[in-house]
Structure formats: C-alpha cells, structure tokens
C-alpha cells in the first residue's frame, strides 16, 4: 500500500477555483487507477473522478466540465483542479489508490461559500 497525503483544500467563494494535490509515498505508476472521492456531512462518500495509468479519465456528472483530474507519475502526485465551484461541492475530499486493499488519504476540507 502507498501512503497518501492530500493538500490544497480551503475556503473559497462560489465561482472560485482550488487545486487539490495528493502526494504518494511510493511509486504510483504501478497503480492503474487513482481517484478522488468526497464526503459531505450526512452523505455517503462518492467517487468524484478517476484516472488510469494511461490517462483515461472519468467524472461524476455533477463535476463534468468543471473539475479536471491529472497525475504526474514522475512526482508520484495526483491533482484535482476544481473550477466554477458551487456550495454543493463542499465536502471532505479524499485521494485513493484503487488497488487491493484500497489506500486512502486523510482527507482535505473544501468549503464553498455562497
């Protein structure tokens, strides 16, 4: 398993942007799928975006066109660029390495004010 550490969360006004980073302790090139999840208060954790080793990406419908996931295997880092943020994007965002077992980061809070 890899150790994952997220950063870049914070408080932003609606319409603003943030970039989340996820730094891994090990080589993420061997991990086919890296992903970002989020969990809002009182809600289940949901998959926001995922990216394969080859760069194929998938997004939940609610963030399509606003969020971009990317990975830099040379830096063992995964990013989530978030734009046009909405109050409903408020959540704790988690990075995950989708291997067996799944590795999770500790999460970073994103709060979008209206």
Coordinates of N, CA and C in Angstrom, one line a residue:
X1 N 0.8 -1.2 0.0 CA 0.0 0.0 0.0 C 0.9 1.2 0.0
X2 N 0.3 2.3 -0.6 CA 1.0 3.6 -0.5 C 0.4 4.5 0.5
X3 N 1.1 5.4 1.1 CA 0.6 6.4 2.0 C 0.3 7.6 1.1
X4 N -0.9 8.2 1.3 CA -1.4 9.3 0.5 C -1.6 10.5 1.4
X5 N -1.2 11.7 1.0 CA -1.4 12.9 1.8 C -2.0 14.0 0.9
X6 N -3.2 14.4 1.2 CA -3.8 15.4 0.4 C -3.5 16.8 0.9
X7 N -3.6 17.8 0.0 CA -3.4 19.2 0.4 C -4.1 20.1 -0.6
X8 N -4.3 21.4 -0.2 CA -4.9 22.3 -1.1 C -6.3 22.7 -0.9
X9 N -6.9 22.1 0.1 CA -8.3 22.4 0.5 C -8.3 23.8 1.1
X10 N -9.5 24.3 1.3 CA -9.7 25.6 2.0 C -11.1 26.1 1.8
X11 N -11.2 27.4 2.1 CA -12.5 28.1 2.0 C -12.4 29.0 0.7
X12 N -13.4 28.9 -0.1 CA -13.5 29.7 -1.4 C -14.9 30.1 -1.6
X13 N -15.0 31.2 -2.3 CA -16.4 31.7 -2.7 C -16.9 30.9 -3.9
X14 N -18.2 30.9 -4.0 CA -18.8 30.3 -5.2 C -18.3 30.9 -6.5
X15 N -17.9 30.1 -7.4 CA -17.4 30.5 -8.7 C -15.8 30.5 -8.7
X16 N -15.3 30.3 -7.5 CA -13.8 30.3 -7.4 C -13.2 28.9 -7.8
X17 N -11.9 28.8 -7.6 CA -11.1 27.6 -8.0 C -10.2 27.2 -6.9
X18 N -9.9 25.9 -6.9 CA -8.9 25.3 -6.0 C -8.2 24.2 -6.7
X19 N -7.0 23.9 -6.3 CA -6.3 22.7 -6.8 C -5.9 21.9 -5.7
X20 N -6.4 20.7 -5.7 CA -6.0 19.7 -4.6 C -4.8 18.9 -5.2
X21 N -4.0 18.5 -4.2 CA -2.8 17.6 -4.6 C -2.8 16.4 -3.7
X22 N -2.4 15.3 -4.2 CA -2.3 14.1 -3.4 C -0.9 13.5 -3.6
X23 N -0.1 13.6 -2.6 CA 1.3 13.1 -2.7 C 1.4 11.7 -2.2
X24 N 2.0 10.8 -2.9 CA 2.1 9.4 -2.5 C 3.5 9.1 -2.1
X25 N 3.6 8.2 -1.1 CA 4.9 7.8 -0.5 C 5.7 6.9 -1.4
X26 N 4.9 6.2 -2.3 CA 5.6 5.2 -3.2 C 5.3 5.5 -4.7
X27 N 5.7 4.6 -5.5 CA 5.6 4.8 -6.9 C 4.2 4.5 -7.4
X28 N 3.5 5.5 -7.9 CA 2.1 5.3 -8.3 C 2.0 4.8 -9.7
X29 N 3.1 4.7 -10.4 CA 3.0 4.2 -11.8 C 2.4 2.8 -11.8
X30 N 2.7 2.0 -10.8 CA 2.3 0.6 -10.7 C 0.8 0.5 -10.4
X31 N 0.2 1.6 -10.0 CA -1.2 1.6 -9.6 C -2.0 2.1 -10.8
X32 N -2.9 1.2 -11.4 CA -3.6 1.6 -12.6 C -4.6 2.7 -12.4
X33 N -5.3 2.7 -11.3 CA -6.4 3.7 -11.2 C -6.1 4.5 -9.9
X34 N -6.0 5.8 -10.0 CA -6.0 6.8 -8.9 C -7.3 7.6 -8.9
X35 N -7.8 8.0 -7.8 CA -9.2 8.6 -7.8 C -9.3 9.6 -6.7
X36 N -10.3 10.5 -6.9 CA -10.7 11.4 -5.8 C -12.1 11.1 -5.5
X37 N -12.4 11.1 -4.2 CA -13.7 10.9 -3.6 C -14.0 12.1 -2.8
X38 N -15.3 12.3 -2.4 CA -15.7 13.3 -1.5 C -16.8 12.8 -0.6
X39 N -16.9 13.4 0.6 CA -18.0 13.1 1.5 C -18.5 14.4 2.2
X40 N -19.7 14.7 1.9 CA -20.4 15.8 2.5 C -21.0 15.4 3.8
X41 N -21.3 16.3 4.8 CA -21.9 15.9 6.0 C -23.2 15.2 5.8
X42 N -23.4 14.1 6.5 CA -24.6 13.4 6.4 C -24.8 12.6 5.1
X43 N -23.8 12.6 4.2 CA -24.0 11.9 3.0 C -22.9 10.8 2.8
X44 N -23.1 9.9 1.9 CA -22.2 8.8 1.7 C -21.0 9.4 0.8
X45 N -19.9 8.7 1.0 CA -18.7 9.1 0.2 C -19.0 8.7 -1.3
X46 N -18.7 9.7 -2.2 CA -18.9 9.4 -3.6 C -17.7 9.6 -4.4
X47 N -17.6 8.9 -5.5 CA -16.5 9.0 -6.4 C -16.7 10.3 -7.2
X48 N -15.7 11.1 -7.3 CA -15.7 12.4 -8.0 C -15.0 12.2 -9.4
X49 N -13.8 11.6 -9.4 CA -13.1 11.5 -10.6 C -12.1 10.4 -10.5
X50 N -11.7 9.8 -11.6 CA -10.7 8.7 -11.6 C -9.8 8.8 -12.8
X51 N -8.6 8.3 -12.7 CA -7.7 8.4 -13.8 C -6.9 7.1 -13.9
X52 N -6.7 6.6 -15.1 CA -5.9 5.4 -15.2 C -4.5 5.7 -15.5
X53 N -3.6 4.7 -15.4 CA -2.2 4.9 -15.7 C -2.0 5.5 -17.1
X54 N -2.9 5.2 -18.0 CA -2.7 5.7 -19.4 C -3.3 7.0 -19.6
X55 N -4.0 7.6 -18.5 CA -4.6 8.9 -18.7 C -6.1 9.0 -19.0
X56 N -6.7 7.8 -19.0 CA -8.2 7.9 -19.2 C -8.9 8.4 -18.0
X57 N -9.8 9.3 -18.2 CA -10.5 9.9 -17.0 C -12.0 9.7 -17.0
X58 N -12.6 9.7 -15.9 CA -14.0 9.6 -15.7 C -14.4 10.5 -14.6
X59 N -15.6 11.1 -14.7 CA -16.1 12.1 -13.7 C -17.5 11.8 -13.4
X60 N -17.9 12.1 -12.2 CA -19.3 12.1 -11.8 C -20.0 13.3 -12.6
X61 N -21.2 13.1 -13.0 CA -21.9 14.1 -13.8 C -21.9 15.5 -13.2
X62 N -22.0 15.6 -11.9 CA -22.1 16.9 -11.3 C -20.9 17.8 -11.4
X63 N -19.7 17.2 -11.8 CA -18.5 18.0 -11.9 C -17.9 18.0 -13.3
X64 N -18.6 17.3 -14.2 CA -18.1 17.3 -15.6 C -18.0 18.8 -16.1
X65 N -16.9 19.1 -16.8 CA -16.7 20.4 -17.3 C -16.2 21.4 -16.3
X66 N -16.1 21.0 -15.0 CA -15.6 22.0 -14.0 C -14.4 21.5 -13.3
X67 N -14.3 20.1 -13.2 CA -13.1 19.5 -12.5 C -12.3 18.8 -13.5
X68 N -11.0 18.8 -13.2 CA -10.0 18.0 -14.0 C -9.1 17.3 -13.2
X69 N -9.0 15.9 -13.4 CA -8.1 15.1 -12.6 C -6.9 14.9 -13.5
X70 N -5.7 14.8 -12.9 CA -4.5 14.6 -13.6 C -3.5 13.8 -12.7
X71 N -2.5 13.2 -13.3 CA -1.5 12.5 -12.4 C -0.1 12.8 -13.0
X72 N 0.9 12.9 -12.2 CA 2.3 13.0 -12.6 C 3.0 11.9 -12.0
X73 N 3.2 10.8 -12.7 CA 3.8 9.6 -12.2 C 5.3 9.8 -11.8
X74 N 5.9 10.8 -12.4 CA 7.3 11.1 -12.0 C 7.4 11.8 -10.7
X75 N 6.3 12.5 -10.3 CA 6.3 13.1 -9.0 C 5.4 12.3 -8.0
X76 N 4.9 11.2 -8.4 CA 4.0 10.4 -7.5 C 2.9 11.3 -6.9
X77 N 2.3 12.1 -7.8 CA 1.3 13.0 -7.3 C 0.1 13.0 -8.2
X78 N -1.1 13.1 -7.6 CA -2.4 13.2 -8.4 C -3.0 14.6 -8.0
X79 N -3.6 15.2 -9.0 CA -4.2 16.5 -8.8 C -5.7 16.5 -9.1
X80 N -6.4 17.4 -8.5 CA -7.8 17.7 -8.9 C -7.9 19.2 -9.0
X81 N -8.0 19.7 -10.2 CA -8.2 21.1 -10.5 C -9.7 21.3 -10.5
X82 N -10.2 22.2 -9.6 CA -11.6 22.5 -9.4 C -11.9 23.9 -9.8
X83 N -12.8 24.1 -10.7 CA -13.2 25.5 -11.1 C -14.7 25.6 -11.0
X84 N -15.2 26.9 -11.1 CA -16.6 27.2 -11.0 C -17.2 26.5 -9.8
X85 N -16.6 26.6 -8.7 CA -17.1 25.8 -7.5 C -18.4 26.3 -7.0
X86 N -19.2 25.4 -6.5 CA -20.5 25.6 -6.1 C -20.6 25.2 -4.6
X87 N -21.6 25.8 -3.8 CA -21.7 25.4 -2.4 C -21.9 23.9 -2.2
X88 N -22.6 23.3 -3.2 CA -22.8 21.8 -3.1 C -21.5 21.0 -3.3
X89 N -20.4 21.6 -3.6 CA -19.1 20.9 -3.7 C -18.5 20.9 -2.4
X90 N -19.0 21.5 -1.4 CA -18.5 21.5 0.0 C -18.4 20.1 0.5
X91 N -17.3 19.6 0.9 CA -17.1 18.2 1.4 C -15.6 18.0 1.8
X92 N -15.4 16.9 2.4 CA -14.0 16.5 2.6 C -13.6 15.6 1.4
X93 N -12.5 16.0 0.8 CA -12.1 15.3 -0.4 C -11.0 14.3 -0.1
X94 N -11.1 13.1 -0.6 CA -10.1 12.1 -0.3 C -9.5 11.6 -1.6
X95 N -8.2 11.4 -1.5 CA -7.5 10.7 -2.6 C -7.5 9.2 -2.3
X96 N -7.5 8.4 -3.4 CA -7.5 7.0 -3.2 C -6.7 6.3 -4.3
X97 N -6.0 5.3 -3.9 CA -5.3 4.4 -4.8 C -6.1 3.1 -4.9
X98 N -6.7 2.9 -6.1 CA -7.6 1.8 -6.2 C -6.9 0.5 -6.6
X99 N -6.2 0.0 -5.6 CA -5.5 -1.3 -5.6 C -6.2 -2.1 -4.5
X100 N -5.7 -3.3 -4.3 CA -6.3 -4.1 -3.2 C -5.3 -4.4 -2.1
X101 N -5.6 -3.9 -0.9 CA -6.7 -3.1 -0.5 C -6.5 -1.7 -0.9
X102 N -7.6 -0.9 -0.9 CA -7.6 0.5 -1.3 C -6.8 1.3 -0.3
X103 N -6.0 2.2 -0.8 CA -5.3 3.1 0.1 C -6.0 4.4 0.1
X104 N -6.2 5.0 1.3 CA -6.9 6.3 1.4 C -6.0 7.3 2.0
X105 N -6.2 8.6 1.6 CA -5.5 9.7 2.3 C -6.4 10.1 3.5
X106 N -6.0 11.1 4.3 CA -6.7 11.5 5.5 C -7.8 12.5 5.1
X107 N -7.8 13.1 3.9 CA -8.8 14.0 3.5 C -8.4 15.4 3.7
X108 N -9.0 16.3 2.9 CA -8.8 17.7 3.0 C -10.2 18.4 2.8
X109 N -10.4 19.4 3.7 CA -11.7 20.0 3.6 C -11.8 21.1 2.6
X110 N -12.9 21.1 1.8 CA -13.2 22.1 0.8 C -14.5 22.7 1.2
X111 N -14.5 24.0 1.4 CA -15.8 24.7 1.8 C -16.0 25.8 0.8
X112 N -17.2 25.8 0.2 CA -17.5 26.8 -0.8 C -18.7 27.6 -0.3
X113 N -18.4 28.9 -0.1 CA -19.5 29.8 0.4 C -20.3 30.4 -0.7
X114 N -21.5 30.7 -0.4 CA -22.4 31.3 -1.4 C -22.4 32.8 -1.4

